[in-house]
PDB file of C-alpha atoms in Angstrom:
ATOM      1  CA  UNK A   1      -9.176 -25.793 -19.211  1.00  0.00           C
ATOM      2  CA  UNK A   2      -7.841 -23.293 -21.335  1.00  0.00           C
ATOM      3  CA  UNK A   3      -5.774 -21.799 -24.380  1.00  0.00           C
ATOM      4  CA  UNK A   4      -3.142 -20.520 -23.337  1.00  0.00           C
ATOM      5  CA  UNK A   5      -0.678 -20.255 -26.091  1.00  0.00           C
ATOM      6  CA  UNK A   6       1.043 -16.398 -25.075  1.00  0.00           C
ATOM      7  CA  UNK A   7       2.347 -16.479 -21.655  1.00  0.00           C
ATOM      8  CA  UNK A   8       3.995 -14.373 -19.422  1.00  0.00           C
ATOM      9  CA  UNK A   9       6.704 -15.219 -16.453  1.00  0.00           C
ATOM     10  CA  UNK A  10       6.618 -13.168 -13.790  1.00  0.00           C
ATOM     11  CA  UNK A  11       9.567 -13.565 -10.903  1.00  0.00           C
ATOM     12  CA  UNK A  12       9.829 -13.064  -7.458  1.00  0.00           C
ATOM     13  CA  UNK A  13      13.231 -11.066  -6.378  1.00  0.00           C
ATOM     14  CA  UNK A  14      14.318 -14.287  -4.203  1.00  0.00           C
ATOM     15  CA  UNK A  15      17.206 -16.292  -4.598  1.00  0.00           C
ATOM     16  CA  UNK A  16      15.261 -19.278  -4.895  1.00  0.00           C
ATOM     17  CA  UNK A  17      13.029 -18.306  -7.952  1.00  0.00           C
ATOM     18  CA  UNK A  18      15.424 -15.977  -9.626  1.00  0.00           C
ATOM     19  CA  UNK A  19      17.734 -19.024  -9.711  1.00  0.00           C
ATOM     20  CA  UNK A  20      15.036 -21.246 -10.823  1.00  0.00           C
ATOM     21  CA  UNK A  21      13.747 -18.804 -13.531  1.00  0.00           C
ATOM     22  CA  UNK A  22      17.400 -18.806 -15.349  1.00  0.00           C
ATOM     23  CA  UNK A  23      18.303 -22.536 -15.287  1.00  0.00           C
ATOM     24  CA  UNK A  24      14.677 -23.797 -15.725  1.00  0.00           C
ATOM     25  CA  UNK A  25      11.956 -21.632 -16.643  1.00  0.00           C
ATOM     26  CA  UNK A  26      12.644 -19.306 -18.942  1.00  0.00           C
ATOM     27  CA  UNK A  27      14.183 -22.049 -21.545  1.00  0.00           C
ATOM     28  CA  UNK A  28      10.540 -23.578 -21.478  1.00  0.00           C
ATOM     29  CA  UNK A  29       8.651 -20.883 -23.673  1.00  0.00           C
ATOM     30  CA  UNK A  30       8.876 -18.119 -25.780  1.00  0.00           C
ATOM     31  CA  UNK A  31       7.281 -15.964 -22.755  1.00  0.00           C
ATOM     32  CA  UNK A  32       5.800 -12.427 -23.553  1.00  0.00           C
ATOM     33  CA  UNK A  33       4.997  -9.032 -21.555  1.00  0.00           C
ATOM     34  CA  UNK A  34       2.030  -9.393 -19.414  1.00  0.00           C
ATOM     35  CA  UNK A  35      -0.130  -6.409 -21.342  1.00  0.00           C
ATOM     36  CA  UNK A  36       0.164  -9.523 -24.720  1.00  0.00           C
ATOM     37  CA  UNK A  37       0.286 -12.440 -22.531  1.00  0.00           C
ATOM     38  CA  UNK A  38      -3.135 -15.198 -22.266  1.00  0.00           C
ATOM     39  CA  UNK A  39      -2.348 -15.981 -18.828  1.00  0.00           C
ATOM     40  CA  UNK A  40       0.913 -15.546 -16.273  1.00  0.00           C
ATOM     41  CA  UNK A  41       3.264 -18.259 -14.433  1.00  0.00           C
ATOM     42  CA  UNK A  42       3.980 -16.661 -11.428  1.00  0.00           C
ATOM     43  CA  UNK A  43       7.407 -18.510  -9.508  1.00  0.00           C
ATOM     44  CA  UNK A  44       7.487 -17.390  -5.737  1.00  0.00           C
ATOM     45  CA  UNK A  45       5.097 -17.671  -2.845  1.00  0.00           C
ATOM     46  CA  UNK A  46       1.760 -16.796  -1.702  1.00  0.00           C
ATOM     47  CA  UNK A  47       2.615 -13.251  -1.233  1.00  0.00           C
ATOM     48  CA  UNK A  48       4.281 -12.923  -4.221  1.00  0.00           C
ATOM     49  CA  UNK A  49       1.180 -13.931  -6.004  1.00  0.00           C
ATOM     50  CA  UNK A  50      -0.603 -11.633  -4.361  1.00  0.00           C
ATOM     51  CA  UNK A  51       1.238  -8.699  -5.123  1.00  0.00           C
ATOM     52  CA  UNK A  52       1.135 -10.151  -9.107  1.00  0.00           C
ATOM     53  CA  UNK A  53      -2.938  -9.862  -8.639  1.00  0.00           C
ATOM     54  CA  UNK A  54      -3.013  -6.983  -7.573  1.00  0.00           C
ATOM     55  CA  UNK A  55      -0.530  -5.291 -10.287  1.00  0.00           C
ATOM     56  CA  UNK A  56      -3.083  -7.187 -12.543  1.00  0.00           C
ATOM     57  CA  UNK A  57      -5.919  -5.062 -10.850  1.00  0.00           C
ATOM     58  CA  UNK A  58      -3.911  -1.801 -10.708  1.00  0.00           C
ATOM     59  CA  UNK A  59      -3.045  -2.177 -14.393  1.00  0.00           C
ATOM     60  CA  UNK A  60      -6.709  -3.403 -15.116  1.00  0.00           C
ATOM     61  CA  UNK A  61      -5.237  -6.112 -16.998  1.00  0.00           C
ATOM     62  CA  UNK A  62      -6.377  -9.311 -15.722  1.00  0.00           C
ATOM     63  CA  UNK A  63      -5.188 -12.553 -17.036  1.00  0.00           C
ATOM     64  CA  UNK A  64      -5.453 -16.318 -15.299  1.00  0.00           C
ATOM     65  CA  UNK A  65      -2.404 -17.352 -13.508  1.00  0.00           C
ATOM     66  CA  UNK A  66      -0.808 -20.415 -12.462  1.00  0.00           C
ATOM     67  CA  UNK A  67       1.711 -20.054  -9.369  1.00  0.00           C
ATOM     68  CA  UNK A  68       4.451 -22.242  -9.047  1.00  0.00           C
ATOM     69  CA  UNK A  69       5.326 -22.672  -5.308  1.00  0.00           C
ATOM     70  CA  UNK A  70       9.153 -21.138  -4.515  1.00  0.00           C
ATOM     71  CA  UNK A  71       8.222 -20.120  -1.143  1.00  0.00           C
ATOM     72  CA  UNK A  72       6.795 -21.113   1.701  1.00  0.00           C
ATOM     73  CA  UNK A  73       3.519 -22.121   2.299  1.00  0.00           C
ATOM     74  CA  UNK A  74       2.494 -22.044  -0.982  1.00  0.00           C
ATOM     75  CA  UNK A  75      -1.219 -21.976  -0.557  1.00  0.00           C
ATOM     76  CA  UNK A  76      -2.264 -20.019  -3.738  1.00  0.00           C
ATOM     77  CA  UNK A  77       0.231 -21.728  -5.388  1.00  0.00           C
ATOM     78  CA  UNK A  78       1.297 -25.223  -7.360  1.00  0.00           C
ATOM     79  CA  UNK A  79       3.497 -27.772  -6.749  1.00  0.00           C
ATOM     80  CA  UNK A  80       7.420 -27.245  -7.800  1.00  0.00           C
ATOM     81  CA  UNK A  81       7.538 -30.394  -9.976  1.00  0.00           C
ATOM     82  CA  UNK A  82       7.935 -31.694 -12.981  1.00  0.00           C
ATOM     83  CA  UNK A  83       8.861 -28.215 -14.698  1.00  0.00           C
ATOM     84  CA  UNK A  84       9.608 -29.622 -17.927  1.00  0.00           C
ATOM     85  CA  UNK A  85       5.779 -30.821 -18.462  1.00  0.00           C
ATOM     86  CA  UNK A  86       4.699 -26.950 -17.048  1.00  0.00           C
ATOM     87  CA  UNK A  87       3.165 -26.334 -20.407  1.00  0.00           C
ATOM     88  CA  UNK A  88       0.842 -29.617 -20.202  1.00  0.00           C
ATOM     89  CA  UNK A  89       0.020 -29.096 -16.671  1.00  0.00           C
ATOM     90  CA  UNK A  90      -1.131 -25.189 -17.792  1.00  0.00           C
ATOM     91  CA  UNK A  91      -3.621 -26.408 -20.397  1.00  0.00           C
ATOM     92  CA  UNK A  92      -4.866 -29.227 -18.137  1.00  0.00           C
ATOM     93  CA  UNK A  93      -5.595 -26.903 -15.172  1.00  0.00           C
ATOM     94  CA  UNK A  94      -9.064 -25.999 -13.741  1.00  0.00           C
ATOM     95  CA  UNK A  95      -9.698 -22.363 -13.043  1.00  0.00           C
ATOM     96  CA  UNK A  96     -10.811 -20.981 -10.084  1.00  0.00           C
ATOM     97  CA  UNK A  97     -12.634 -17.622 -10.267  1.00  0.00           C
ATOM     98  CA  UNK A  98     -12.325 -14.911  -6.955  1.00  0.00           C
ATOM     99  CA  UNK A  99     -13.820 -12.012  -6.273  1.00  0.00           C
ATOM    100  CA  UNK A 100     -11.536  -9.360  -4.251  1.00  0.00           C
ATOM    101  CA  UNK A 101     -12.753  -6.664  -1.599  1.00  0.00           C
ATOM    102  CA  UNK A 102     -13.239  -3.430  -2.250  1.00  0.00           C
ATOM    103  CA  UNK A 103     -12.421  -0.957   0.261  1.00  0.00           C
ATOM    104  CA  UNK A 104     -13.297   2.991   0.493  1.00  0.00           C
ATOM    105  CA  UNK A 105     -11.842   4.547   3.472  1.00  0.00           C
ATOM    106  CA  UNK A 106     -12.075   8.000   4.876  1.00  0.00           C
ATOM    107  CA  UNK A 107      -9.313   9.163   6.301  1.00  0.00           C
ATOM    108  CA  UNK A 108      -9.661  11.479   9.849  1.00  0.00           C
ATOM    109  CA  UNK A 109      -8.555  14.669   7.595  1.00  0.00           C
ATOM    110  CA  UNK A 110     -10.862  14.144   5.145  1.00  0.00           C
ATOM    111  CA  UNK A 111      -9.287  12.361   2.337  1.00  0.00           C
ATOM    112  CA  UNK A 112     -10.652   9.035   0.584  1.00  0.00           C
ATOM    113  CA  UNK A 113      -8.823   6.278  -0.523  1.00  0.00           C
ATOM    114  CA  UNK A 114      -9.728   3.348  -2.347  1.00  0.00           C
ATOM    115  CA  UNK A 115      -7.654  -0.248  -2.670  1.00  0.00           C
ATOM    116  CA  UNK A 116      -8.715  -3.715  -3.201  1.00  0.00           C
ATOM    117  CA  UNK A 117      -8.231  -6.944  -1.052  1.00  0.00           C
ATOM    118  CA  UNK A 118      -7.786 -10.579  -2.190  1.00  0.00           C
ATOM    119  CA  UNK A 119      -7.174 -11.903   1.217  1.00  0.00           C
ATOM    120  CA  UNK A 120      -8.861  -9.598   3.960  1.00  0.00           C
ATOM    121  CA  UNK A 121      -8.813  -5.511   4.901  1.00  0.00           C
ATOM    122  CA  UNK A 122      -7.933  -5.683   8.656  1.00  0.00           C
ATOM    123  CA  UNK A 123      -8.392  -2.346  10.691  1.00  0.00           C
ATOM    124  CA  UNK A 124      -5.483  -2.335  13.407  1.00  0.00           C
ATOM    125  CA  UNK A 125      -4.939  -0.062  16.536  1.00  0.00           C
ATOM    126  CA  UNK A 126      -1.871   2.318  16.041  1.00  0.00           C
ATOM    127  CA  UNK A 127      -1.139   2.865  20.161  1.00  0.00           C
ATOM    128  CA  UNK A 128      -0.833   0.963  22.982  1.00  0.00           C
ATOM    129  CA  UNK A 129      -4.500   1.796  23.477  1.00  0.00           C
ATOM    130  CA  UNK A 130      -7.401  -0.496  22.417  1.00  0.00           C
ATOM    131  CA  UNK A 131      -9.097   1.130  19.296  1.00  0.00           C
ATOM    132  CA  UNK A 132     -13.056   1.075  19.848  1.00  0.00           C
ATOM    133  CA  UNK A 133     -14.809   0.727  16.529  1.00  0.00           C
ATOM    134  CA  UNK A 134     -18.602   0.791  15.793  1.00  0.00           C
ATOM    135  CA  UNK A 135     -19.350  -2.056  13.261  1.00  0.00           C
ATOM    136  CA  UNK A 136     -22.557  -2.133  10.677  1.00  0.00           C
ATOM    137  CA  UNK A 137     -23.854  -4.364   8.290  1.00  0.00           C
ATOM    138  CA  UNK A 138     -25.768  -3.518   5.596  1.00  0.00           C
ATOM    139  CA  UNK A 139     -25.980  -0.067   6.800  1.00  0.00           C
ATOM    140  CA  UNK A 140     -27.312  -1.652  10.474  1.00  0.00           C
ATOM    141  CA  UNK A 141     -25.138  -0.769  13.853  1.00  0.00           C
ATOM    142  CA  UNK A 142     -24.878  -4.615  14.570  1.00  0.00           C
ATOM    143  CA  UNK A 143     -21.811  -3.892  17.349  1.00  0.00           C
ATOM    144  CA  UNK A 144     -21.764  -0.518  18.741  1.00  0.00           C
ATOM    145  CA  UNK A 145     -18.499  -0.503  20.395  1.00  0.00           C
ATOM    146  CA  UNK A 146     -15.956  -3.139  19.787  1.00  0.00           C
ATOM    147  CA  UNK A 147     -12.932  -1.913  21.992  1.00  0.00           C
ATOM    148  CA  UNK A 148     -10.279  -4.678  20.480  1.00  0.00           C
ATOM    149  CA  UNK A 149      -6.656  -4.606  19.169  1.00  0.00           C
ATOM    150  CA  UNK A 150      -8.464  -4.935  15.345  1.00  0.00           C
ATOM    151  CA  UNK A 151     -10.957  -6.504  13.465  1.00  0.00           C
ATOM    152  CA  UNK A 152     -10.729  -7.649   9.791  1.00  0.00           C
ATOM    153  CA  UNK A 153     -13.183  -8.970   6.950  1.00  0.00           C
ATOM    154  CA  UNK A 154     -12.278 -12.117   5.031  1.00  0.00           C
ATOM    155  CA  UNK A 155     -12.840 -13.340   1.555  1.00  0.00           C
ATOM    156  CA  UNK A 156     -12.989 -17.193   1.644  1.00  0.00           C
ATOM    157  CA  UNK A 157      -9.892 -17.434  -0.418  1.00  0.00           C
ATOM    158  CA  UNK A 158      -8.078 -15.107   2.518  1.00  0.00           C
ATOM    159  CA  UNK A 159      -9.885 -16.892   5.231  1.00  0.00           C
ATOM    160  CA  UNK A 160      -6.985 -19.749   6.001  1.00  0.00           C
ATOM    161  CA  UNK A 161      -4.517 -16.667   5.996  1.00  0.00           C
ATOM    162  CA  UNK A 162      -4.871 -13.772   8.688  1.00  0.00           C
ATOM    163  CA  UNK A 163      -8.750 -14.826   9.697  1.00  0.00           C
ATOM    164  CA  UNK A 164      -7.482 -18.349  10.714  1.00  0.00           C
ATOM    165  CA  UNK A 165      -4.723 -17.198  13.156  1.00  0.00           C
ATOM    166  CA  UNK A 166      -7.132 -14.420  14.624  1.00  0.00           C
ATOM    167  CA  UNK A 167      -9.525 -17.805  15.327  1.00  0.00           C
ATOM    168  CA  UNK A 168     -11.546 -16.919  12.059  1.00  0.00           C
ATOM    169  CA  UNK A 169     -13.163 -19.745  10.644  1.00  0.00           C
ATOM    170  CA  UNK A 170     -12.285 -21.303   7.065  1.00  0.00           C
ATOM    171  CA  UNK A 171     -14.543 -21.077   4.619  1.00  0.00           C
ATOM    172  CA  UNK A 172     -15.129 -23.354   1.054  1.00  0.00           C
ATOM    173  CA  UNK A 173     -14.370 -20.799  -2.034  1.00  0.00           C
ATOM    174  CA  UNK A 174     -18.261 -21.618  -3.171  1.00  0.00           C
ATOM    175  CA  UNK A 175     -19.815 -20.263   0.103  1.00  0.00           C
ATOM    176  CA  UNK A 176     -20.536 -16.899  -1.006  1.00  0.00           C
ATOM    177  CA  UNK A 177     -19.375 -15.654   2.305  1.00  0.00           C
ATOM    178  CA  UNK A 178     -17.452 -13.358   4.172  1.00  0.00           C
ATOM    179  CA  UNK A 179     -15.570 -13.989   7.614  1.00  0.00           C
ATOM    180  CA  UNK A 180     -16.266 -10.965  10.177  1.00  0.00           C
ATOM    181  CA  UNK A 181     -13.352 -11.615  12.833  1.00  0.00           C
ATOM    182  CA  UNK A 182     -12.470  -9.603  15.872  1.00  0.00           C
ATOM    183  CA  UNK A 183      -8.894  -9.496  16.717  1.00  0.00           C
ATOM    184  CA  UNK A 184      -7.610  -9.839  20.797  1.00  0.00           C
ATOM    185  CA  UNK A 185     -11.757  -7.944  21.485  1.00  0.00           C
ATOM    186  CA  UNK A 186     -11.452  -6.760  25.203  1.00  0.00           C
ATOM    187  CA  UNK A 187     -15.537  -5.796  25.061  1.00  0.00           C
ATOM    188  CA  UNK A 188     -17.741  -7.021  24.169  1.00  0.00           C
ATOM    189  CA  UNK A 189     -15.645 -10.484  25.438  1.00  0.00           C
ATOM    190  CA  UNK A 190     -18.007 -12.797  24.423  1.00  0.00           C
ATOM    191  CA  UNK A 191     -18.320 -12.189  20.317  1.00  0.00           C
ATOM    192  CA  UNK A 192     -15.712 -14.267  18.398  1.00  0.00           C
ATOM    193  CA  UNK A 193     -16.965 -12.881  14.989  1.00  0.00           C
ATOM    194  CA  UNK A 194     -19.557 -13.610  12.608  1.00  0.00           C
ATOM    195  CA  UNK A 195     -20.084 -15.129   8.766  1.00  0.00           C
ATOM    196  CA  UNK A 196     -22.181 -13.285   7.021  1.00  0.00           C
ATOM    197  CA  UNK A 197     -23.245 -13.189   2.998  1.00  0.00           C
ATOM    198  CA  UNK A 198     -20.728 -11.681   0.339  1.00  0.00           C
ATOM    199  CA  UNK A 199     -23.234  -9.853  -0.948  1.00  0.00           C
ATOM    200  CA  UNK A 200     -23.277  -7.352   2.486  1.00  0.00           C
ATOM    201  CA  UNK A 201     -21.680  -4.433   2.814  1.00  0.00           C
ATOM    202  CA  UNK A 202     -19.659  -4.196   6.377  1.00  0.00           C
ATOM    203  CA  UNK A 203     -19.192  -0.745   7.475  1.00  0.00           C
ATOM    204  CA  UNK A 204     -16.354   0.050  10.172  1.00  0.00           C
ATOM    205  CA  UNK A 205     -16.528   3.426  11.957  1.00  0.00           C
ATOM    206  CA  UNK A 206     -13.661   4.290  14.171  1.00  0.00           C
ATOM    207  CA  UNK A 207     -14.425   5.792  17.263  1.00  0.00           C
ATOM    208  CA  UNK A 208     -12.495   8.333  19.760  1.00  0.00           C
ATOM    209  CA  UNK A 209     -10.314   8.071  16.508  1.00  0.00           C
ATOM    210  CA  UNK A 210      -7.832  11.195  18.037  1.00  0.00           C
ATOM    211  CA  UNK A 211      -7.119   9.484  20.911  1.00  0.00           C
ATOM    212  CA  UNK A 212      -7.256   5.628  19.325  1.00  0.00           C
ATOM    213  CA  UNK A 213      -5.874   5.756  15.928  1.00  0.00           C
ATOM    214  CA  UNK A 214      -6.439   2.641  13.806  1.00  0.00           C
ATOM    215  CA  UNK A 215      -4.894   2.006  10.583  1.00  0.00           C
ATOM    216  CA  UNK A 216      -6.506  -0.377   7.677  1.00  0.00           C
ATOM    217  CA  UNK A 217      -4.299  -2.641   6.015  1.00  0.00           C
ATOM    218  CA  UNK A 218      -5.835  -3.602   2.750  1.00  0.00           C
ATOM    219  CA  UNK A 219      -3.885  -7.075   2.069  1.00  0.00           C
ATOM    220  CA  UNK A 220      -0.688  -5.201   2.333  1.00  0.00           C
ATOM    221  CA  UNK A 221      -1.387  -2.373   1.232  1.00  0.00           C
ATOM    222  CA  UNK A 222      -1.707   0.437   4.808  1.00  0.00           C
ATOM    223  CA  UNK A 223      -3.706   3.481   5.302  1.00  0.00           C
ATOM    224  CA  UNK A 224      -3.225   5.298   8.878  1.00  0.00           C
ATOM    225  CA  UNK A 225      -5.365   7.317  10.877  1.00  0.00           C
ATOM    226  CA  UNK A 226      -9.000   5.755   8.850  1.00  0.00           C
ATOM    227  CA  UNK A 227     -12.407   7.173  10.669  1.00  0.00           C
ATOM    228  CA  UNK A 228     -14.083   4.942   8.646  1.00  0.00           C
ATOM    229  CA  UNK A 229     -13.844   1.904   6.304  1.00  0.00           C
ATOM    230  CA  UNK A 230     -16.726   0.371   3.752  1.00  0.00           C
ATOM    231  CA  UNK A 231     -16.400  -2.642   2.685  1.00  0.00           C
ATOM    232  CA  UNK A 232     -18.103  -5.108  -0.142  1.00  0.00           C
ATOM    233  CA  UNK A 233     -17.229  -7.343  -2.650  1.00  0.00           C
ATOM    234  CA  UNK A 234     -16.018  -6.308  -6.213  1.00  0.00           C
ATOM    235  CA  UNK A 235     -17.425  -8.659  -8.430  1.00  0.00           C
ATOM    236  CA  UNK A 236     -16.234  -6.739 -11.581  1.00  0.00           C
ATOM    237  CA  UNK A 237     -12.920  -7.249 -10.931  1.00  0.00           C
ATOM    238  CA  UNK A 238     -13.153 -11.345 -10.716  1.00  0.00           C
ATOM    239  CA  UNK A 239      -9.531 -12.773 -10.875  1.00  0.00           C
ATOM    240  CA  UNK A 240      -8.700 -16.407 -11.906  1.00  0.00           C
ATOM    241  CA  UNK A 241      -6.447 -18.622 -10.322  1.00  0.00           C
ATOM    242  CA  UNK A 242      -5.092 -21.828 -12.386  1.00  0.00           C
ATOM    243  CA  UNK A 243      -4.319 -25.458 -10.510  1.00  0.00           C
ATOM    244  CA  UNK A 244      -3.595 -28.552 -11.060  1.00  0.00           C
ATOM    245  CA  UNK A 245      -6.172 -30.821 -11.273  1.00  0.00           C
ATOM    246  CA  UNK A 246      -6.569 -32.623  -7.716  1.00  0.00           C
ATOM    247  CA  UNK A 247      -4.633 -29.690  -5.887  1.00  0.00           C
ATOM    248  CA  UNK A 248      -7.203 -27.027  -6.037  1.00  0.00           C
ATOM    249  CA  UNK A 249      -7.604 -24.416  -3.345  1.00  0.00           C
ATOM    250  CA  UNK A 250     -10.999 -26.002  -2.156  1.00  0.00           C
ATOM    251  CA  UNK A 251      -9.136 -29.224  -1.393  1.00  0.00           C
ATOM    252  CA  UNK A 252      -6.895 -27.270   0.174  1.00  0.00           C
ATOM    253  CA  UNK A 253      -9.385 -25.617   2.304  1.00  0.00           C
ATOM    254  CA  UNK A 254     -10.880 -28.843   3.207  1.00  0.00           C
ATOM    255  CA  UNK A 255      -7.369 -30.568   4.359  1.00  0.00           C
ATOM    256  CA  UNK A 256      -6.673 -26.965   6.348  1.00  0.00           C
ATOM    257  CA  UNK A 257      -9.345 -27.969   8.128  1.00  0.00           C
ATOM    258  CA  UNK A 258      -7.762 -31.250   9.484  1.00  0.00           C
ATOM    259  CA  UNK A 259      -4.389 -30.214  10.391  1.00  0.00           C
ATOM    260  CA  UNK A 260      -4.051 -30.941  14.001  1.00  0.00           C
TER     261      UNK A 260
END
């Protein structure tokens, strides 16, 4: 539980939370810019919040913040209710610390790009053609050609997202893991992925990359034409999420986990 006496409101452009902010929010508190503000209120959905994190990062002004769910799922985000206790249900909320990707890709003229990932960086075939990709960990070929439509690396708090539809598994917030997922792999048939310690360093090298271009997507941010992407976690750039007590994103994990 914290202090949070400045705060800032940050708005998704939807109808729904633009509408909400007027008539509801914005009457609540004497709300500030984000570079003054304690911690942000964030009204929208799960990918709204992720495009406030990383404006955080980008910025390198990194405050807690509390979503309020006006979208869909809603997984990164709090229940819409009760808005006129929001205040009480800030300073009761338990924070929950993440640590995002960081990604260094080399482009196949030369360039370098860096970006960060909440969620997962996912390396995706540009053609009709299967991209072929040579995967290390830790510097070690572990797969030397993975001829696929993609493959991606997860953070736990991005493993219910992407990961989980590519037949990723979930994995609790505390496990100090990442999710190494292969996405439609034509060769070789049998690997469905691997989980492997956050503390690795995955290394994708893209090859035939001419003929099978592969782009990275870095949550949603998208760099085309990559040779070759490192990967490993960024542990100085630890963001902090804000829930209400009994809704946190482990027991959300945990209830993912039983949806049939």
């Amino acid at each position: 539980m914290g202090d949070y006496s400045r705060l800032a409101l940050l708005v998704s452009d939807s109808d729904r939370a633009q509408e909400a902010a007027e008539q509801v929010f914005r009457p609540l508190a004497d709300w500030v810019p984000l570079e003054e503000a304690d911690a942000a209120v964030v009204l929208g959905g799960d990918g709204f919040m992720l495009q406030s994190l990383h404006a955080m990062l980008d910025a390198d002004r990194i405050v807690p913040a509390y979503g309020v769910n006006l979208g869909t799922v809603g997984f990164l985000m709090n229940r819409n209710r009760q808005p006129e206790r929001l205040l009480a249900r800030i300073a009761k909320a338990k924070e929950l610390s993440i640590s995002p990707l960081t990604m260094e890709a080399r482009t196949q003229d030369g360039r370098t790009q860096r970006f960060c990932a909440i969620n997962e960086v996912s390396l995706l075939r540009e053609t009709r053609q299967t991209a072929k990709i040579e995967v290390s960990v830790d510097d070690k070929v572990r797969i030397k050609e993975l001829v696929c439509d993609g493959v991606l690396l997860s953070t736990p708090a991005g493993s219910t997202a992407y990961n989980l539809s590519a037949d990723g598994p979930i994995l609790p917030l505390d496990s100090q893991l990442f999710a190494l997922t292969p996405i439609s792999a034509f060769r070789p048939r049998r690997w469905k992925g691997a989980i492997i310690p956050d503390r690795s360093c995955v290394t994708f090298r893209v090859l035939e990359a001419d003929k099978r271009p592969v782009a990275a997507v870095a949550d949603q941010r998208e760099l085309r034409d990559v040779a070759e992407v490192r990967l490993e976690i960024a542990r100085d750039k630890a963001l902090t999420l804000l829930f209400d007590p009994g809704h946190t994103l482990d027991e959300r994990i945990v209830a993912e986990q039983f949806v049939v």
